[in-house]
């Protein structure tokens, strides 16, 4: 259960911001079928570049996990690294299907800002507690956003259902819940200043995710 869960308390405390990240006009427009396909293609190509950076980030979380005395979370995080290999192939296939040339894409400013945040976790001083919380938050925003697009009553265009299933599936939800349990267990045993840093990282993820949807929606 989520009782006494630090992360669940934050989701409530920052509920408004969480909703801005997970019910953003961009993903809501997927769900109601009014999505502008050029915006979708921009998101697709930018997110491919994001995921390439995300591989290094998840590897840094794995490394911090392996340095813990209790590294029982290793398999879960390693599974996350492994699934990103499949995800990169998926992006390449999807891009080809939409006629998007990934080789000619450069990251836009909000994406670069997110890259810099992810890269900051390479510092060994950043604790495992903050890193695993950040990992959980990043995955959960996508799970919740795309899960909403396949919930009852959706008018999601059929050609976008594959994308929504990727992050909105029951399996991905279970994976996010597993990450949440790990984060809550680590946070329950972490010093107060570390918990504070993890909370700040959670808020930062929400800001960066909102910025990423904004970047994807913006015309031109
Ligand atoms: C911007 N956030 C962004 N892209 C993703 N692919 C995820 C989260 C989930 O992996």
Coordinates of N, CA, C and O in Angstrom, one line a residue, residues 21-198:
X21 N 1.6 18.4 -15.2 CA 2.5 17.5 -15.9 C 1.8 16.3 -16.6 O 2.2 15.8 -17.6
X22 N 0.8 15.8 -15.9 CA 0.2 14.5 -16.4 C -1.2 14.7 -17.1 O -1.7 13.7 -17.7
X23 N -1.7 15.9 -17.1 CA -2.9 16.2 -17.9 C -2.7 17.5 -18.7 O -3.5 18.4 -18.8
X24 N -1.5 17.5 -19.3 CA -1.1 18.6 -20.1 C -1.9 18.7 -21.4 O -2.3 17.6 -21.9
X25 N -2.2 19.9 -21.9 CA -3.0 20.0 -23.1 C -2.4 19.1 -24.3 O -3.2 18.6 -25.1
X26 N -1.1 18.9 -24.3 CA -0.6 18.1 -25.4 C -1.1 16.7 -25.3 O -1.6 16.1 -26.3
X27 N -1.0 16.0 -24.1 CA -1.4 14.6 -24.0 C -2.9 14.5 -24.0 O -3.5 13.6 -24.5
X28 N -3.6 15.5 -23.4 CA -5.1 15.6 -23.4 C -5.6 15.6 -24.9 O -6.6 15.0 -25.2
X29 N -4.8 16.3 -25.7 CA -5.2 16.4 -27.1 C -5.0 15.1 -27.9 O -5.7 14.8 -28.9
X30 N -4.1 14.3 -27.4 CA -4.0 12.9 -27.9 C -5.3 12.1 -27.5 O -6.0 11.5 -28.4
X31 N -5.7 12.2 -26.3 CA -6.8 11.5 -25.7 C -8.1 11.9 -26.4 O -9.0 11.1 -26.7
X32 N -8.3 13.2 -26.7 CA -9.5 13.7 -27.3 C -9.4 13.7 -28.9 O -10.4 14.1 -29.5
X33 N -8.3 13.3 -29.4 CA -8.2 13.1 -30.8 C -8.0 14.4 -31.6 O -8.0 14.3 -32.9
X34 N -7.7 15.5 -30.9 CA -7.4 16.7 -31.7 C -6.0 17.1 -31.8 O -5.6 18.2 -32.3
X35 N -5.1 16.1 -31.5 CA -3.7 16.3 -31.6 C -3.2 16.8 -33.0 O -3.7 16.3 -34.0
X36 N -2.3 17.8 -33.0 CA -1.7 18.2 -34.2 C -0.6 17.3 -34.6 O 0.4 17.2 -33.8
X37 N -0.6 16.6 -35.7 CA 0.4 15.6 -36.0 C 1.8 16.1 -36.1 O 2.7 15.4 -35.8
X38 N 1.9 17.4 -36.5 CA 3.3 17.9 -36.6 C 3.9 18.1 -35.2 O 5.1 17.9 -34.9
X39 N 3.0 18.4 -34.2 CA 3.4 18.5 -32.8 C 3.8 17.1 -32.3 O 4.8 16.9 -31.6
X40 N 3.0 16.1 -32.7 CA 3.3 14.7 -32.3 C 4.7 14.3 -32.8 O 5.5 13.7 -32.1
X41 N 5.0 14.6 -34.1 CA 6.3 14.3 -34.7 C 7.4 15.0 -34.0 O 8.5 14.4 -33.8
X42 N 7.1 16.2 -33.6 CA 8.2 17.0 -32.8 C 8.4 16.3 -31.5 O 9.6 16.1 -31.1
X43 N 7.4 15.9 -30.8 CA 7.5 15.2 -29.6 C 8.4 13.9 -29.8 O 9.3 13.6 -29.0
X44 N 8.0 13.2 -30.8 CA 8.6 11.9 -31.1 C 10.1 12.0 -31.3 O 10.9 11.3 -30.7
X45 N 10.5 13.0 -32.1 CA 11.9 13.2 -32.4 C 12.7 13.7 -31.2 O 13.8 13.3 -30.9
X46 N 12.1 14.7 -30.5 CA 12.7 15.2 -29.3 C 12.8 14.1 -28.2 O 13.8 14.1 -27.5
X47 N 11.8 13.3 -28.1 CA 11.8 12.3 -27.0 C 12.9 11.2 -27.3 O 13.4 10.6 -26.4
X48 N 13.1 11.0 -28.6 CA 14.2 10.0 -29.0 C 15.5 10.5 -28.4 O 16.3 9.8 -27.8
X49 N 15.8 11.8 -28.6 CA 17.0 12.4 -28.1 C 17.0 12.4 -26.5 O 18.1 12.1 -25.9
X50 N 15.9 12.6 -25.9 CA 15.8 12.5 -24.5 C 16.1 11.1 -24.0 O 16.9 10.9 -23.1
X51 N 15.6 10.1 -24.6 CA 15.8 8.7 -24.2 C 17.2 8.3 -24.3 O 17.8 7.6 -23.5
X52 N 17.9 8.8 -25.3 CA 19.4 8.6 -25.4 C 20.1 9.1 -24.2 O 21.0 8.4 -23.7
X53 N 19.7 10.3 -23.7 CA 20.3 10.8 -22.5 C 19.9 10.0 -21.2 O 20.6 9.8 -20.3
X54 N 18.6 9.6 -21.3 CA 18.0 8.9 -20.2 C 18.8 7.5 -19.9 O 18.9 7.1 -18.8
X55 N 19.3 6.9 -21.0 CA 20.1 5.7 -20.8 C 21.2 5.9 -19.9 O 21.4 5.1 -18.9
X56 N 21.9 7.0 -20.1 CA 23.1 7.3 -19.2 C 22.6 7.6 -17.8 O 23.3 7.2 -16.8
X57 N 21.5 8.3 -17.7 CA 21.0 8.6 -16.4 C 20.6 7.3 -15.6 O 21.0 7.1 -14.5
X58 N 19.9 6.4 -16.3 CA 19.5 5.2 -15.6 C 20.7 4.3 -15.2 O 20.8 3.7 -14.2
X59 N 21.7 4.4 -16.1 CA 23.0 3.7 -15.8 C 23.6 4.3 -14.5 O 24.2 3.6 -13.7
X60 N 23.5 5.6 -14.4 CA 24.1 6.3 -13.2 C 23.3 5.9 -11.9 O 23.8 5.7 -10.8
X61 N 22.0 5.7 -12.1 CA 21.2 5.2 -10.9 C 21.6 3.8 -10.6 O 21.7 3.4 -9.4
X62 N 21.8 3.0 -11.6 CA 22.2 1.6 -11.4 C 23.5 1.5 -10.7 O 23.7 0.7 -9.7
X63 N 24.5 2.4 -11.1 CA 25.8 2.4 -10.4 C 25.7 2.8 -9.0 O 26.3 2.2 -8.1
X64 N 24.8 3.8 -8.7 CA 24.6 4.2 -7.3 C 24.0 3.0 -6.5 O 24.4 2.8 -5.3
X65 N 23.1 2.3 -7.1 CA 22.4 1.2 -6.4 C 23.5 0.1 -6.1 O 23.5 -0.4 -5.0
X66 N 24.3 -0.2 -7.1 CA 25.3 -1.2 -6.9 C 26.3 -0.9 -5.8 O 27.0 -1.8 -5.2
X67 N 26.5 0.4 -5.5 CA 27.4 0.8 -4.4 C 26.8 0.8 -3.0 O 27.5 1.0 -2.0
X68 N 25.5 0.5 -3.0 CA 24.8 0.4 -1.7 C 25.2 -1.0 -1.0 O 25.4 -1.9 -1.7
X69 N 25.1 -0.9 0.3 CA 25.3 -2.2 1.1 C 24.3 -3.2 0.7 O 24.6 -4.4 0.4
X70 N 23.0 -2.8 0.7 CA 21.9 -3.6 0.2 C 21.6 -3.2 -1.2 O 21.0 -2.2 -1.5
X71 N 22.0 -4.1 -2.1 CA 21.8 -3.7 -3.6 C 20.7 -4.6 -4.2 O 20.7 -5.0 -5.3
X72 N 19.7 -4.9 -3.4 CA 18.6 -5.8 -3.8 C 17.7 -5.2 -4.9 O 16.9 -5.9 -5.5
X73 N 17.8 -3.9 -5.1 CA 17.0 -3.2 -6.2 C 17.7 -3.4 -7.5 O 17.2 -2.9 -8.5
X74 N 18.9 -3.9 -7.5 CA 19.7 -4.0 -8.8 C 19.0 -4.6 -10.0 O 19.0 -4.0 -11.0
X75 N 18.3 -5.7 -9.7 CA 17.6 -6.3 -10.9 C 16.5 -5.5 -11.5 O 16.4 -5.4 -12.7
X76 N 15.8 -4.7 -10.6 CA 14.7 -3.9 -11.1 C 15.3 -2.8 -12.0 O 14.8 -2.5 -13.1
X77 N 16.4 -2.2 -11.6 CA 17.0 -1.0 -12.3 C 17.6 -1.6 -13.6 O 17.5 -1.0 -14.7
X78 N 18.3 -2.7 -13.5 CA 18.9 -3.3 -14.6 C 17.9 -3.7 -15.7 O 18.1 -3.5 -16.9
X79 N 16.7 -4.1 -15.3 CA 15.6 -4.4 -16.2 C 15.2 -3.1 -16.9 O 14.8 -3.1 -18.1
X80 N 15.3 -2.0 -16.2 CA 14.9 -0.7 -16.8 C 16.0 -0.3 -17.9 O 15.6 0.2 -18.9
X81 N 17.2 -0.5 -17.6 CA 18.3 -0.3 -18.6 C 18.0 -1.1 -19.8 O 18.0 -0.6 -21.0
X82 N 17.7 -2.4 -19.6 CA 17.5 -3.3 -20.7 C 16.3 -2.9 -21.6 O 16.4 -3.0 -22.8
X83 N 15.3 -2.5 -20.9 CA 14.1 -2.1 -21.7 C 14.3 -0.9 -22.6 O 13.6 -0.7 -23.6
X84 N 15.3 -0.1 -22.2 CA 15.6 1.1 -23.0 C 16.2 0.8 -24.4 O 16.1 1.5 -25.3
X85 N 16.8 -0.4 -24.4 CA 17.4 -0.9 -25.7 C 16.2 -1.1 -26.7 O 16.3 -0.6 -27.8
X86 N 15.2 -1.8 -26.2 CA 14.0 -2.0 -27.0 C 13.3 -0.7 -27.4 O 12.8 -0.5 -28.5
X87 N 13.3 0.3 -26.4 CA 12.7 1.5 -26.6 C 13.3 2.4 -27.7 O 12.7 3.0 -28.5
X88 N 14.7 2.3 -27.8 CA 15.4 3.1 -28.8 C 15.0 2.5 -30.2 O 14.8 3.2 -31.2
X89 N 14.9 1.2 -30.3 CA 14.5 0.5 -31.5 C 13.1 1.0 -31.9 O 12.8 1.2 -33.1
X90 N 12.2 1.0 -30.9 CA 10.8 1.4 -31.1 C 10.8 2.8 -31.7 O 10.1 3.1 -32.7
X91 N 11.6 3.8 -31.1 CA 11.6 5.1 -31.6 C 12.1 5.2 -33.1 O 11.5 5.9 -33.9
X92 N 13.1 4.4 -33.4 CA 13.6 4.4 -34.8 C 12.5 3.9 -35.8 O 12.3 4.5 -36.8
X93 N 11.8 2.8 -35.4 CA 10.7 2.3 -36.2 C 9.6 3.3 -36.4 O 9.0 3.5 -37.4
X94 N 9.2 3.9 -35.2 CA 8.1 4.8 -35.2 C 8.4 6.0 -36.0 O 7.6 6.5 -36.8
X95 N 9.6 6.5 -35.9 CA 10.1 7.7 -36.7 C 10.0 7.4 -38.2 O 9.5 8.2 -39.0
X96 N 10.5 6.2 -38.6 CA 10.4 5.8 -40.0 C 9.0 5.8 -40.5 O 8.6 6.2 -41.6
X97 N 8.1 5.3 -39.6 CA 6.6 5.2 -40.0 C 6.0 6.5 -40.2 O 5.1 6.7 -41.0
X98 N 6.5 7.6 -39.5 CA 6.0 8.9 -39.6 C 6.8 9.8 -40.5 O 6.6 11.0 -40.6
X99 N 7.8 9.2 -41.1 CA 8.6 10.0 -42.1 C 9.5 11.0 -41.4 O 9.8 12.0 -42.0
X100 N 9.9 10.7 -40.1 CA 10.8 11.6 -39.4 C 12.2 11.1 -39.5 O 12.5 10.0 -39.2
X101 N 13.1 12.0 -39.9 CA 14.5 11.7 -40.0 C 15.3 12.0 -38.7 O 15.6 13.2 -38.5
X102 N 15.5 11.0 -37.9 CA 16.1 11.2 -36.6 C 17.5 11.8 -36.7 O 18.0 12.5 -35.8
X103 N 18.2 11.5 -37.8 CA 19.6 11.9 -37.9 C 19.7 13.4 -38.0 O 20.8 14.0 -37.7
X104 N 18.7 14.1 -38.5 CA 18.8 15.5 -38.7 C 18.2 16.4 -37.5 O 18.0 17.6 -37.7
X105 N 17.9 15.7 -36.4 CA 17.2 16.4 -35.3 C 18.2 17.0 -34.3 O 19.1 16.3 -33.9
X106 N 18.0 18.2 -33.9 CA 18.8 18.8 -32.8 C 17.9 19.0 -31.6 O 16.7 19.3 -31.8
X107 N 18.4 18.8 -30.4 CA 17.6 19.0 -29.2 C 17.2 20.5 -29.0 O 18.0 21.4 -29.2
X108 N 15.9 20.8 -28.7 CA 15.4 22.1 -28.4 C 15.8 22.5 -27.0 O 16.2 21.6 -26.2
X109 N 15.6 23.8 -26.7 CA 16.1 24.3 -25.4 C 15.6 23.5 -24.2 O 16.4 23.2 -23.3
X110 N 14.3 23.2 -24.1 CA 13.7 22.5 -22.9 C 14.3 21.1 -22.8 O 14.4 20.6 -21.7
X111 N 14.6 20.5 -23.9 CA 15.2 19.2 -23.9 C 16.6 19.3 -23.4 O 17.0 18.5 -22.5
X112 N 17.4 20.3 -23.8 CA 18.7 20.5 -23.4 C 18.8 20.8 -21.8 O 19.7 20.3 -21.1
X113 N 17.8 21.5 -21.4 CA 17.7 21.8 -20.0 C 17.5 20.5 -19.2 O 18.1 20.3 -18.1
X114 N 16.6 19.6 -19.7 CA 16.4 18.3 -19.1 C 17.7 17.5 -19.1 O 18.0 16.8 -18.2
X115 N 18.4 17.5 -20.3 CA 19.7 16.8 -20.4 C 20.6 17.2 -19.3 O 21.3 16.3 -18.6
X116 N 20.7 18.5 -19.1 CA 21.7 19.0 -18.0 C 21.3 18.5 -16.7 O 22.1 18.1 -15.9
X117 N 20.0 18.5 -16.4 CA 19.5 17.9 -15.1 C 19.9 16.5 -15.0 O 20.4 16.0 -14.0
X118 N 19.6 15.7 -16.0 CA 20.0 14.2 -16.0 C 21.5 14.0 -15.8 O 21.9 13.2 -15.1
X119 N 22.3 14.9 -16.5 CA 23.7 14.7 -16.4 C 24.3 15.0 -15.0 O 25.3 14.5 -14.6
X120 N 23.5 15.9 -14.3 CA 24.0 16.2 -12.9 C 24.1 15.0 -12.0 O 24.7 15.1 -11.0
X121 N 23.4 13.9 -12.4 CA 23.4 12.7 -11.5 C 24.6 11.9 -11.7 O 24.9 10.9 -11.0
X122 N 25.5 12.3 -12.6 CA 26.8 11.6 -12.7 C 27.7 11.9 -11.6 O 28.6 11.1 -11.3
X123 N 27.4 13.0 -10.9 CA 28.2 13.3 -9.7 C 28.0 12.3 -8.6 O 26.9 12.0 -8.2
X124 N 29.1 11.7 -8.1 CA 29.0 10.6 -7.1 C 28.4 11.2 -5.8 O 27.8 10.4 -5.0
X125 N 28.4 12.5 -5.6 CA 27.9 13.1 -4.4 C 26.4 13.1 -4.3 O 25.8 13.1 -3.3
X126 N 25.7 13.0 -5.5 CA 24.3 12.8 -5.5 C 23.9 11.4 -5.1 O 24.4 10.4 -5.6
X127 N 23.0 11.4 -4.0 CA 22.7 10.2 -3.4 C 21.8 9.3 -4.2 O 21.1 9.7 -5.0
X128 N 21.9 8.0 -3.9 CA 21.0 7.0 -4.5 C 19.5 7.3 -4.2 O 18.7 7.2 -5.1
X129 N 19.2 7.8 -3.0 CA 17.9 8.2 -2.6 C 17.3 9.2 -3.6 O 16.2 9.1 -4.0
X130 N 18.1 10.3 -3.9 CA 17.6 11.3 -4.8 C 17.5 10.8 -6.2 O 16.5 11.0 -6.9
X131 N 18.4 9.9 -6.6 CA 18.5 9.4 -7.9 C 17.3 8.5 -8.2 O 16.6 8.6 -9.2
X132 N 17.0 7.6 -7.3 CA 15.9 6.6 -7.5 C 14.6 7.3 -7.4 O 13.6 6.9 -8.2
X133 N 14.5 8.3 -6.6 CA 13.2 9.1 -6.6 C 13.0 9.8 -7.9 O 11.9 9.8 -8.4
X134 N 14.1 10.4 -8.4 CA 14.0 11.1 -9.7 C 13.6 10.1 -10.8 O 12.7 10.4 -11.7
X135 N 14.2 8.9 -10.8 CA 13.9 7.9 -11.8 C 12.4 7.5 -11.7 O 11.7 7.5 -12.8
X136 N 11.9 7.3 -10.5 CA 10.5 7.0 -10.4 C 9.6 8.1 -10.9 O 8.6 7.9 -11.6
X137 N 9.9 9.4 -10.6 CA 9.1 10.5 -11.0 C 9.0 10.6 -12.5 O 8.0 10.8 -13.1
X138 N 10.2 10.5 -13.1 CA 10.3 10.6 -14.6 C 9.4 9.6 -15.3 O 8.6 9.9 -16.2
X139 N 9.5 8.3 -14.8 CA 8.7 7.3 -15.5 C 7.2 7.4 -15.2 O 6.3 7.2 -16.0
X140 N 6.9 7.9 -13.9 CA 5.5 8.0 -13.5 C 4.7 9.1 -14.3 O 3.5 8.9 -14.6
X141 N 5.4 10.2 -14.6 CA 4.7 11.2 -15.4 C 4.3 10.7 -16.7 O 3.1 10.9 -17.1
X142 N 5.1 9.9 -17.4 CA 4.7 9.3 -18.6 C 3.7 8.2 -18.5 O 2.7 8.2 -19.3
X143 N 3.8 7.4 -17.4 CA 2.8 6.4 -17.2 C 1.4 7.0 -17.0 O 0.4 6.6 -17.6
X144 N 1.3 8.0 -16.2 CA 0.1 8.6 -15.9 C -0.5 9.4 -17.1 O -1.7 9.3 -17.5
X145 N 0.4 10.1 -17.8 CA 0.0 10.9 -19.0 C -0.6 10.0 -20.1 O -1.6 10.3 -20.6
X146 N 0.2 9.0 -20.4 CA -0.3 8.1 -21.5 C -1.3 7.1 -21.1 O -2.1 6.7 -21.9
X147 N -1.3 6.7 -19.8 CA -2.4 5.8 -19.3 C -3.7 6.5 -19.5 O -4.7 5.9 -19.9
X148 N -3.8 7.8 -19.2 CA -5.0 8.6 -19.4 C -5.5 8.5 -20.8 O -6.7 8.5 -21.1
X149 N -4.6 8.5 -21.8 CA -5.0 8.4 -23.2 C -5.6 7.1 -23.6 O -6.2 7.1 -24.7
X150 N -5.5 6.1 -22.8 CA -6.1 4.8 -23.2 C -7.2 4.4 -22.2 O -7.8 3.3 -22.3
X151 N -7.5 5.3 -21.3 CA -8.6 5.0 -20.3 C -9.9 5.1 -21.1 O -10.0 5.7 -22.1
X152 N -10.9 4.6 -20.4 CA -12.3 4.6 -20.9 C -12.7 6.0 -21.4 O -12.4 7.0 -20.8
X153 N -13.3 6.0 -22.6 CA -13.9 7.2 -23.1 C -12.9 8.0 -24.0 O -13.2 9.1 -24.5
X154 N -11.7 7.4 -24.3 CA -10.7 8.1 -25.1 C -11.1 8.1 -26.5 O -11.8 7.2 -27.0
X155 N -10.7 9.1 -27.2 CA -10.8 9.2 -28.7 C -9.5 9.2 -29.4 O -9.3 9.9 -30.4
X156 N -8.5 8.6 -28.7 CA -7.1 8.6 -29.2 C -7.1 8.0 -30.7 O -7.7 6.9 -30.9
X157 N -6.5 8.7 -31.6 CA -6.4 8.2 -33.0 C -5.7 6.8 -33.0 O -4.7 6.7 -32.2
X158 N -6.2 5.9 -33.7 CA -5.6 4.5 -33.7 C -4.1 4.5 -34.0 O -3.4 3.7 -33.4
X159 N -3.6 5.4 -34.8 CA -2.2 5.4 -35.1 C -1.3 5.8 -34.0 O -0.1 5.8 -34.0
X160 N -1.9 6.4 -32.9 CA -1.2 6.8 -31.7 C -1.3 5.8 -30.5 O -0.7 6.0 -29.5
X161 N -2.2 4.8 -30.7 CA -2.4 3.9 -29.6 C -1.1 3.1 -29.2 O -0.9 2.9 -28.0
X162 N -0.3 2.8 -30.2 CA 0.9 2.1 -29.8 C 1.8 2.9 -28.9 O 2.4 2.4 -27.9
X163 N 1.9 4.2 -29.2 CA 2.7 5.1 -28.3 C 2.1 5.1 -26.9 O 2.8 5.0 -25.9
X164 N 0.8 5.3 -26.9 CA 0.1 5.4 -25.5 C 0.3 4.1 -24.8 O 0.5 4.1 -23.5
X165 N 0.2 2.9 -25.5 CA 0.4 1.6 -24.8 C 1.8 1.4 -24.2 O 2.0 0.8 -23.2
X166 N 2.8 2.0 -24.9 CA 4.2 1.8 -24.5 C 4.3 2.3 -23.1 O 5.0 1.6 -22.3
X167 N 3.7 3.4 -22.7 CA 3.9 3.9 -21.3 C 2.6 3.8 -20.5 O 2.6 4.0 -19.3
X168 N 1.5 3.5 -21.2 CA 0.2 3.5 -20.5 C -0.2 2.1 -20.1 O -1.2 1.9 -19.4
X169 N 0.6 1.1 -20.5 CA 0.2 -0.3 -20.2 C 0.2 -0.7 -18.7 O 0.8 0.0 -17.9
X170 N -0.5 -1.8 -18.4 CA -0.6 -2.3 -17.1 C 0.8 -2.7 -16.6 O 1.1 -2.5 -15.4
X171 N 1.6 -3.3 -17.5 CA 2.9 -3.7 -17.1 C 3.8 -2.5 -16.7 O 4.6 -2.6 -15.8
X172 N 3.7 -1.5 -17.5 CA 4.6 -0.3 -17.2 C 4.1 0.3 -15.9 O 4.9 0.8 -15.1
X173 N 2.8 0.3 -15.6 CA 2.3 0.8 -14.4 C 2.9 0.0 -13.2 O 3.3 0.6 -12.2
X174 N 2.9 -1.3 -13.3 CA 3.5 -2.2 -12.3 C 5.0 -1.8 -12.0 O 5.4 -1.8 -10.9
X175 N 5.7 -1.6 -13.1 CA 7.1 -1.2 -13.1 C 7.2 0.1 -12.3 O 8.1 0.2 -11.4
X176 N 6.4 1.0 -12.6 CA 6.4 2.3 -11.9 C 6.1 2.2 -10.4 O 6.7 2.8 -9.5
X177 N 5.2 1.3 -10.1 CA 4.8 1.0 -8.7 C 6.0 0.3 -7.9 O 6.2 0.6 -6.8
X178 N 6.7 -0.5 -8.6 CA 7.9 -1.2 -8.1 C 8.9 -0.1 -7.8 O 9.5 -0.1 -6.7
X179 N 9.2 0.8 -8.7 CA 10.1 1.9 -8.5 C 9.7 2.8 -7.3 O 10.5 3.2 -6.5
X180 N 8.4 3.0 -7.2 CA 7.9 3.8 -6.1 C 8.1 3.2 -4.7 O 8.5 3.8 -3.8
X181 N 7.9 1.9 -4.7 CA 8.2 1.1 -3.4 C 9.6 1.2 -3.0 O 10.0 1.4 -1.8
X182 N 10.5 1.1 -4.0 CA 11.9 1.2 -3.7 C 12.2 2.6 -3.2 O 12.9 2.7 -2.1
X183 N 11.8 3.6 -3.9 CA 12.0 5.0 -3.5 C 11.5 5.2 -2.1 O 12.2 5.8 -1.2
X184 N 10.3 4.8 -1.8 CA 9.8 5.0 -0.4 C 10.6 4.3 0.7 O 10.8 4.8 1.7
X185 N 11.0 3.1 0.4 CA 11.8 2.3 1.3 C 13.2 3.1 1.6 O 13.6 3.2 2.7
X186 N 13.8 3.5 0.5 CA 15.1 4.2 0.7 C 14.9 5.6 1.4 O 15.7 5.9 2.3
X187 N 13.8 6.3 1.1 CA 13.6 7.6 1.7 C 13.2 7.4 3.2 O 13.6 8.3 4.0
X188 N 12.6 6.3 3.5 CA 12.2 6.1 4.9 C 13.5 5.9 5.8 O 13.4 6.2 7.0
X189 N 14.6 5.6 5.2 CA 15.8 5.4 5.9 C 16.9 6.4 5.7 O 18.0 6.3 6.1
X190 N 16.4 7.5 5.0 CA 17.4 8.5 4.6 C 17.3 9.7 5.6 O 16.3 10.0 6.2
X191 N 18.5 10.4 5.7 CA 18.5 11.6 6.6 C 17.6 12.7 6.0 O 17.3 12.7 4.8
X192 N 17.1 13.6 6.9 CA 16.1 14.6 6.5 C 16.6 15.5 5.4 O 15.8 15.8 4.5
X193 N 17.8 15.9 5.3 CA 18.3 16.7 4.2 C 18.3 16.0 2.9 O 18.1 16.6 1.9
X194 N 18.5 14.7 2.9 CA 18.5 13.9 1.7 C 17.0 13.8 1.2 O 16.7 14.0 0.0
X195 N 16.1 13.6 2.1 CA 14.7 13.6 1.8 C 14.2 14.9 1.2 O 13.5 15.0 0.2
X196 N 14.7 16.0 1.7 CA 14.4 17.4 1.2 C 15.0 17.5 -0.2 O 14.3 18.0 -1.1
X197 N 16.2 17.0 -0.5 CA 16.7 17.1 -1.8 C 15.9 16.2 -2.8 O 15.7 16.6 -4.0
X198 N 15.4 15.1 -2.3 CA 14.6 14.2 -3.2 C 13.3 14.9 -3.5 O 12.8 14.8 -4.7

